[in-house]
Short mmCIF file of C-alpha atoms and ligand atoms in Angstrom, two decimals:
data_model
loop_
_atom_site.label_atom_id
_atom_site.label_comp_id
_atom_site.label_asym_id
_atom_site.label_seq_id
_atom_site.Cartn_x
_atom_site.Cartn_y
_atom_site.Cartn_z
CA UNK A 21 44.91 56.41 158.60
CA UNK A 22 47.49 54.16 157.16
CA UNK A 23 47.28 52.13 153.79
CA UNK A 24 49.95 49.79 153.94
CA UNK A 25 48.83 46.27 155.10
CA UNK A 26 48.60 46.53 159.27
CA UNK A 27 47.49 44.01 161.56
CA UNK A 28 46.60 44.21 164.97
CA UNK A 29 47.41 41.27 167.22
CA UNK A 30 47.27 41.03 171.56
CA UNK A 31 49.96 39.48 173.07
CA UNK A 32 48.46 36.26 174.89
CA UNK A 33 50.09 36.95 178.18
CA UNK A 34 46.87 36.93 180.02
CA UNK A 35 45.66 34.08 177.96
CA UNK A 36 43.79 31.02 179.38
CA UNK A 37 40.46 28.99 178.41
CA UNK A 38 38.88 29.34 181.60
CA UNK A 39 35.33 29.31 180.56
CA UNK A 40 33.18 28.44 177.71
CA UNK A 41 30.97 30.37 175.77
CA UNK A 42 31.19 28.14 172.62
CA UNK A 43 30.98 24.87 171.94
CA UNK A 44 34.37 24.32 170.62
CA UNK A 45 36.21 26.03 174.48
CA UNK A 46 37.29 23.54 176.72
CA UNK A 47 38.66 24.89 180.14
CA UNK A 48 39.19 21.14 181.12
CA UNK A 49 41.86 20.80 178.68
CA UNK A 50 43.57 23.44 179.45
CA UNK A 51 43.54 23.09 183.21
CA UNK A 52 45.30 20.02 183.19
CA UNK A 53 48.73 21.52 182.11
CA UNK A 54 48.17 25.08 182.35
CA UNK A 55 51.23 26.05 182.34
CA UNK A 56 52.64 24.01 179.16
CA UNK A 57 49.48 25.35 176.86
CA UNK A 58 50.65 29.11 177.85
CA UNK A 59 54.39 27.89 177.12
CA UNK A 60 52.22 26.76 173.54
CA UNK A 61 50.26 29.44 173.19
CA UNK A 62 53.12 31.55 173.50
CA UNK A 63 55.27 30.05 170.93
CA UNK A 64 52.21 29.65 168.65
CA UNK A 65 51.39 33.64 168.83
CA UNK A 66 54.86 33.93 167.78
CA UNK A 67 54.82 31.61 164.99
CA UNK A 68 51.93 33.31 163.72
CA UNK A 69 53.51 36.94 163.89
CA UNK A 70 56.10 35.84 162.04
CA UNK A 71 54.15 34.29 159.86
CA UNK A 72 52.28 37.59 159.05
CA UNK A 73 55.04 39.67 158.61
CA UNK A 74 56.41 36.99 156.30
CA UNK A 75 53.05 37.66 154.00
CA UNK A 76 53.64 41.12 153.68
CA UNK A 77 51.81 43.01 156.83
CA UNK A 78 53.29 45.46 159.20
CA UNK A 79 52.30 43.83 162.71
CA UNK A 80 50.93 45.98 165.87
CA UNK A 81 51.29 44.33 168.93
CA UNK A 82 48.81 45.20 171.96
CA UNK A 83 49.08 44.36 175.69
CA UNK A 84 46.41 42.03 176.79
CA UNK A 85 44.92 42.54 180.29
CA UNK A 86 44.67 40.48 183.63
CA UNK A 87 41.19 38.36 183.85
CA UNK A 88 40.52 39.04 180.14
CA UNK A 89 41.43 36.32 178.20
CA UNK A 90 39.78 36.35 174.87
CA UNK A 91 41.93 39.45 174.42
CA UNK A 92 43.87 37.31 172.01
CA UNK A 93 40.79 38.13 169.10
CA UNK A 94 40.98 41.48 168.58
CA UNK A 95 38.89 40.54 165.28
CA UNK A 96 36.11 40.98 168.39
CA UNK A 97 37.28 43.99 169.00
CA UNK A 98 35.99 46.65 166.74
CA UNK A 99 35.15 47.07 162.73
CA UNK A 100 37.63 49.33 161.07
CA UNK A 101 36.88 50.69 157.67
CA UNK A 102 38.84 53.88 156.02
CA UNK A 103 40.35 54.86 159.28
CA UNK A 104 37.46 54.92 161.17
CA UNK A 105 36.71 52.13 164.06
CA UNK A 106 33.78 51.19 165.42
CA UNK A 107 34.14 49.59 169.14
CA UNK A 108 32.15 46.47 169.48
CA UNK A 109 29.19 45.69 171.76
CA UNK A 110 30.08 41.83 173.45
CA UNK A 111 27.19 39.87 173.99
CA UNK A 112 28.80 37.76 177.13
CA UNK A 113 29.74 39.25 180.36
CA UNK A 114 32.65 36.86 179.99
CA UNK A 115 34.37 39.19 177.35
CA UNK A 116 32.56 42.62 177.73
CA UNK A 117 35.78 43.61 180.60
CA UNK A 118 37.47 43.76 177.47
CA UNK A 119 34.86 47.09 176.06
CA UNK A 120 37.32 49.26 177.85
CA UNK A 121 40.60 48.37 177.47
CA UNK A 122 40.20 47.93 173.60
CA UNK A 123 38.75 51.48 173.76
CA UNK A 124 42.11 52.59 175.09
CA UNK A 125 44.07 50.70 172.45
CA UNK A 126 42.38 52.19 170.10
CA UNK A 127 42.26 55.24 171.17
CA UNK A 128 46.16 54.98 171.30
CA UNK A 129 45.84 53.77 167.36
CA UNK A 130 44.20 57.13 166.80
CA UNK A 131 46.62 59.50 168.51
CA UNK A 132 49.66 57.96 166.94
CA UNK A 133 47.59 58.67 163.89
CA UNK A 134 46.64 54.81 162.81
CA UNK A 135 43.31 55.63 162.88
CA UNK A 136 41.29 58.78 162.74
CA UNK A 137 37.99 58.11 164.74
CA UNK A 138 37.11 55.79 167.07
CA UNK A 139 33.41 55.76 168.00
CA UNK A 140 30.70 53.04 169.68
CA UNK A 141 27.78 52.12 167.97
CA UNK A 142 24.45 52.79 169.65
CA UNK A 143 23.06 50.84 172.97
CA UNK A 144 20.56 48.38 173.07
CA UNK A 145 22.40 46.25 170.40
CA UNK A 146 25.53 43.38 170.38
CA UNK A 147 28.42 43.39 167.86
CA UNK A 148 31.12 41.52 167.89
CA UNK A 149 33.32 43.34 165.34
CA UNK A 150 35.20 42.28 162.23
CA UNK A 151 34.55 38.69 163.30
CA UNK A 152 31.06 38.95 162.63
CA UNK A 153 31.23 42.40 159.83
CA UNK A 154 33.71 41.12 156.89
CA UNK A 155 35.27 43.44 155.04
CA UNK A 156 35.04 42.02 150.56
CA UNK A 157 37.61 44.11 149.26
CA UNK A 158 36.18 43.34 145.38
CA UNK A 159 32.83 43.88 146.02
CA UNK A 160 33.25 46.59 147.74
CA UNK A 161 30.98 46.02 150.46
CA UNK A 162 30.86 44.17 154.22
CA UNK A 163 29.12 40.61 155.30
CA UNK A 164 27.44 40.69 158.73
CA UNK A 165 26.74 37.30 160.48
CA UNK A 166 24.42 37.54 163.33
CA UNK A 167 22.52 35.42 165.57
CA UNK A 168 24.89 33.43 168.37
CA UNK A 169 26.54 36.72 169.17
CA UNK A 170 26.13 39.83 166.83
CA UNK A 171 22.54 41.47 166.66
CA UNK A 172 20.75 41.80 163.45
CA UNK A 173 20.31 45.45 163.64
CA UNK A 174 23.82 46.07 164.01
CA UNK A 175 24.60 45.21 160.26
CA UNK A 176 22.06 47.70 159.45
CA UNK A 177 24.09 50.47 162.07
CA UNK A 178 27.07 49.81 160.18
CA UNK A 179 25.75 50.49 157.19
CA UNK A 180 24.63 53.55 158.18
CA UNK A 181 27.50 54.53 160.40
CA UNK A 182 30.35 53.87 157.00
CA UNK A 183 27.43 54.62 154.31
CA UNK A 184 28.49 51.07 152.85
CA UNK A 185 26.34 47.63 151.85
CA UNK A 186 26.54 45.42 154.25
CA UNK A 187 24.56 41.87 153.61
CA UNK A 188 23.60 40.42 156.45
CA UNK A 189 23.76 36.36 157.31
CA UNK A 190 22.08 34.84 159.57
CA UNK A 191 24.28 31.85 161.28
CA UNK A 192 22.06 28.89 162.20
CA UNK A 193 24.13 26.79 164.52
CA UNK A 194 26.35 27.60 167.83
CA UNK A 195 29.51 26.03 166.42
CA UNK A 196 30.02 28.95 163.56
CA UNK A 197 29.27 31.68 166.22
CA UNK A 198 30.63 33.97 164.44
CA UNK A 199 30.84 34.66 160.99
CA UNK A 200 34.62 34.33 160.49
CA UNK A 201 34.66 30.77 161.41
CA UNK A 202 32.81 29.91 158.21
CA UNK A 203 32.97 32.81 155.63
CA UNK A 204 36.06 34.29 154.43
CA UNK A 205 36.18 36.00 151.09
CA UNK A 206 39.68 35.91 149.68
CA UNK A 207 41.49 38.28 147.01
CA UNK A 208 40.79 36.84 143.85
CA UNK A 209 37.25 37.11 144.49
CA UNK A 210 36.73 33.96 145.92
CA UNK A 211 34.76 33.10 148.82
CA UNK A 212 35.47 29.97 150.89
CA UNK A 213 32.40 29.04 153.36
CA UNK A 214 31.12 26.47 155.21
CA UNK A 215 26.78 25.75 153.26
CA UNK A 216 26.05 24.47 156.76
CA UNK A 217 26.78 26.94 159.01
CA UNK A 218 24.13 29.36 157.33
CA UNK A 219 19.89 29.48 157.34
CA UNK A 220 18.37 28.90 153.85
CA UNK A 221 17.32 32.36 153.40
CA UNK A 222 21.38 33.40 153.74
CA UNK A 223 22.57 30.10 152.03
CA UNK A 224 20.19 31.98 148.88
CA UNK A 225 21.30 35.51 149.30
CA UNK A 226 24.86 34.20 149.88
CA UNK A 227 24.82 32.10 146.19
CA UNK A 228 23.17 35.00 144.40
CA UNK A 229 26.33 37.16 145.05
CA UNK A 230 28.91 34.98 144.75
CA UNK A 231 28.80 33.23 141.44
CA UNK A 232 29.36 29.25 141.41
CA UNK A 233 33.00 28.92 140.02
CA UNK A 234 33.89 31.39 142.94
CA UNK A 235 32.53 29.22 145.84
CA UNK A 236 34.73 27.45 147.70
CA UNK A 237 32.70 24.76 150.07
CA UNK A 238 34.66 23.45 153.01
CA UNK A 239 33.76 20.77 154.25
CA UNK A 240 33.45 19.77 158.11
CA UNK A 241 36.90 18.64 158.49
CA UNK A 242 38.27 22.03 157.54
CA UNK A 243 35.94 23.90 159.57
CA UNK A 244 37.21 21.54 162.76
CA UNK A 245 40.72 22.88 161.68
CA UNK A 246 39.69 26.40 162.24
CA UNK A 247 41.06 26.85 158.46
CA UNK A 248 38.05 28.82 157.11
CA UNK A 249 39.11 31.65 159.17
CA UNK A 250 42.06 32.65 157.61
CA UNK A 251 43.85 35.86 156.71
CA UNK A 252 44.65 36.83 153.22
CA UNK A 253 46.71 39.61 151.75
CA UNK A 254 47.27 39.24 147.69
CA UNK A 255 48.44 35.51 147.09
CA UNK A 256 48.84 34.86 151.02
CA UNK A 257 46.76 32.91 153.10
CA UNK A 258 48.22 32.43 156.62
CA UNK A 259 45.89 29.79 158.47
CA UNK A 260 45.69 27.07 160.54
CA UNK A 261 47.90 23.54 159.86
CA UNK A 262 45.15 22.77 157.05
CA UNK A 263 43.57 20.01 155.50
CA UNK A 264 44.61 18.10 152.27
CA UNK A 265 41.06 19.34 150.61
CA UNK A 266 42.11 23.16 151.71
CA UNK A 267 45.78 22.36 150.29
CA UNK A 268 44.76 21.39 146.99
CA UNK A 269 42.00 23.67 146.38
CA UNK A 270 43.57 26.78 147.42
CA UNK A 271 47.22 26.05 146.04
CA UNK A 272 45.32 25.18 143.20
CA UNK A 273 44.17 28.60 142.52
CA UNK A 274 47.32 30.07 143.31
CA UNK A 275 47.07 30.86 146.79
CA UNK A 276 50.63 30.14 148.67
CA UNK A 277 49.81 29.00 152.15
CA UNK A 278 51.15 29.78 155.41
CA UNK A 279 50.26 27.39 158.00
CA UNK A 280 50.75 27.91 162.05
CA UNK A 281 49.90 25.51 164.27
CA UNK A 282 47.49 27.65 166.72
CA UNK A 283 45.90 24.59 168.66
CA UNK A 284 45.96 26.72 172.02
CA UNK A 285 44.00 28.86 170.34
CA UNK A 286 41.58 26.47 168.69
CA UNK A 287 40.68 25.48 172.62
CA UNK A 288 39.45 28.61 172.84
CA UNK A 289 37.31 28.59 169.78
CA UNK A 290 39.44 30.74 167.25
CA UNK A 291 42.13 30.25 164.46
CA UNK A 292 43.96 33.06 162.49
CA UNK A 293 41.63 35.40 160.89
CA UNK A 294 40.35 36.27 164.95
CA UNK A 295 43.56 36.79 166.43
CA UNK A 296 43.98 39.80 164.42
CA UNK A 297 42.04 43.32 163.43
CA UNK A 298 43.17 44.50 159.80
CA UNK A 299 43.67 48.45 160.26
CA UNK A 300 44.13 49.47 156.57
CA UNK A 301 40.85 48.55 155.14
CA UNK A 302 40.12 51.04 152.56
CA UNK A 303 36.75 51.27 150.59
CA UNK A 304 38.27 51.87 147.77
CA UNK A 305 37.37 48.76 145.72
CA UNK A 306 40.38 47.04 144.38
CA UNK A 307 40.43 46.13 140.70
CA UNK A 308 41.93 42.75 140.43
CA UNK A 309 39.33 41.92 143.21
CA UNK A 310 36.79 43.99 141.47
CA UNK A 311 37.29 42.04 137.99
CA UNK A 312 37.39 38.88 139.59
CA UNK A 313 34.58 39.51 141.64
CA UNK A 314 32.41 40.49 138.26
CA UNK A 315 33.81 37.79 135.91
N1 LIG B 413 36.68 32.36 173.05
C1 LIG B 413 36.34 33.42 172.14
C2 LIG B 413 34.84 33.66 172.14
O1 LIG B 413 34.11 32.74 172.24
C3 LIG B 413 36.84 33.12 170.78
C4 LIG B 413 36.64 34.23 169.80
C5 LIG B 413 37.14 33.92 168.46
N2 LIG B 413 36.92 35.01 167.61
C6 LIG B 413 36.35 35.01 166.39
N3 LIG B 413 36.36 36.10 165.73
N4 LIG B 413 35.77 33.92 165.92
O2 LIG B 413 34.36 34.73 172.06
#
């Protein structure tokens, strides 16, 4: 396995929005310049490689593949934990083409010697990998969303599977389909989420882990910017073009941020933190995230 920060990201060659399967996708939009929004998209993947490798991460890019779109979020892709992946299960015919060829990129990852295992989980259940099982370096331990796409029982396979808590949320509406959209825990032990995305019971399980002066609340507008899904390594926080609220509040505890403008993306439902798979994450718990997490 590797430890040095590694990102995967697939190129968006085959990318389009050419159907919907969430609220915010909007084939329409695209289809009246289709050509122009894959000129954008384009240029936006490349801003946001860039700005990756500017934060510190070593970046892996992957082929996409004809007729597979979504390809662009290999956070669906699989859950990666110590070197071992875990393929995911797609609930939508739409995106389960892409089963096999992220089986071969992965499997690629493993004979270069990226990863060391590459397994599926068992049948009969959906998961749609690290976008809906969260890694929390500091506490040591992953968040599952499930409902709109991911199955329940799959949080409690991955526990199993990496011997590892994971705490399982349910999502209550279609708009935060997946977790990632409205839960990101960040570094200094922080967790910025969106209270309305979540059931009661998850709201409550949620706020007895994560202690009040480590909550970060966005609020709607920041969710609409895709901002909430954002990737952070140490002080870095590469995201969306934010909002004023996400500015201050995050700058203001000493985050440096790194916005892309990924509005191609958006139109398909996703923002940063799904365009790319982290493939160092190590269960080792860190200890500035660790202390934070505890203070
Ligand atoms: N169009 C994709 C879908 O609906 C977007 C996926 C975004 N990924 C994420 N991890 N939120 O499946």
């Amino acid at each position: 396995m590797i430890t040095t920060p590694t990102i995967l990201l697939v190129e968006p060659t085959f990318y389009d929005v050419s159907y919907s399967i969430n609220p915010w996708m909007d084939p329409a939009s695209w289809a009246r310049d289709p050509r122009g929004m894959h000129r954008n998209a384009t240029r936006a993947f490349e801003s946001l490689h860039a700005a990756l490798q500017q934060a510190g991460f070593t970046v892996e890019a992957a082929p996409g593949a004809p007729g597979l779109p979504d390809m662009v979020f290999p956070a669906n892709a699989a859950v990666v934990l110590d070197g071992r992946a875990v393929l995911a299960r797609f609930r939508y015919p739409q995106r389960r083409g892409e089963e096999v060829p992220f089986e071969q990129i992965f499997e690629n990852l493993r004979q270069r010697g990226l990863l060391d295992e590459v397994t599926t989980l068992p049948e009969g259940c959906y998961q749609e990998g690290a976008g809906d099982c969260i890694w929390d370096a500091g506490r040591g331990h992953f968040w599952a969303g499930f409902g709109p796409r991911s199955s329940r029982v799959a949080a409690d396979a991955m526990s199993a599977h990496f011997d590892r808590e994971v705490v399982a949320l349910e999502l209550a509406t279609e708009q935060s389909y997946h977790l990632d959209v409205c839960f990101c825990p960040l570094s200094g032990g922080e967790v910025l989420y969106y209270p309305p995305a979540f059931t009661e019971a998850s709201l409550r399980d949620l706020r007895a882990r994560v202690p009040a002066h480590l909550r970060i609340e966005a609020t709607e507008d920041d969710l609409r910017h895709f901002s909430v899904n954002a990737v952070n390594l140490h002080d870095q926080v590469v995201m969306t073009r934010t909002t004023p609220h996400l500015r201050a509040e995050l700058g203001g505890r000493g985050y440096h941020l790194r916005e892309v403008d990924l509005s191609p993306f958006m139109l398909s439902g996703g923002g940063a933190y799904c365009m790319t798979l982290r493939l160092d994450r190590s269960s080792g718990v860190t200890a500035a995230a660790g202390a934070a997490a505890a203070a």
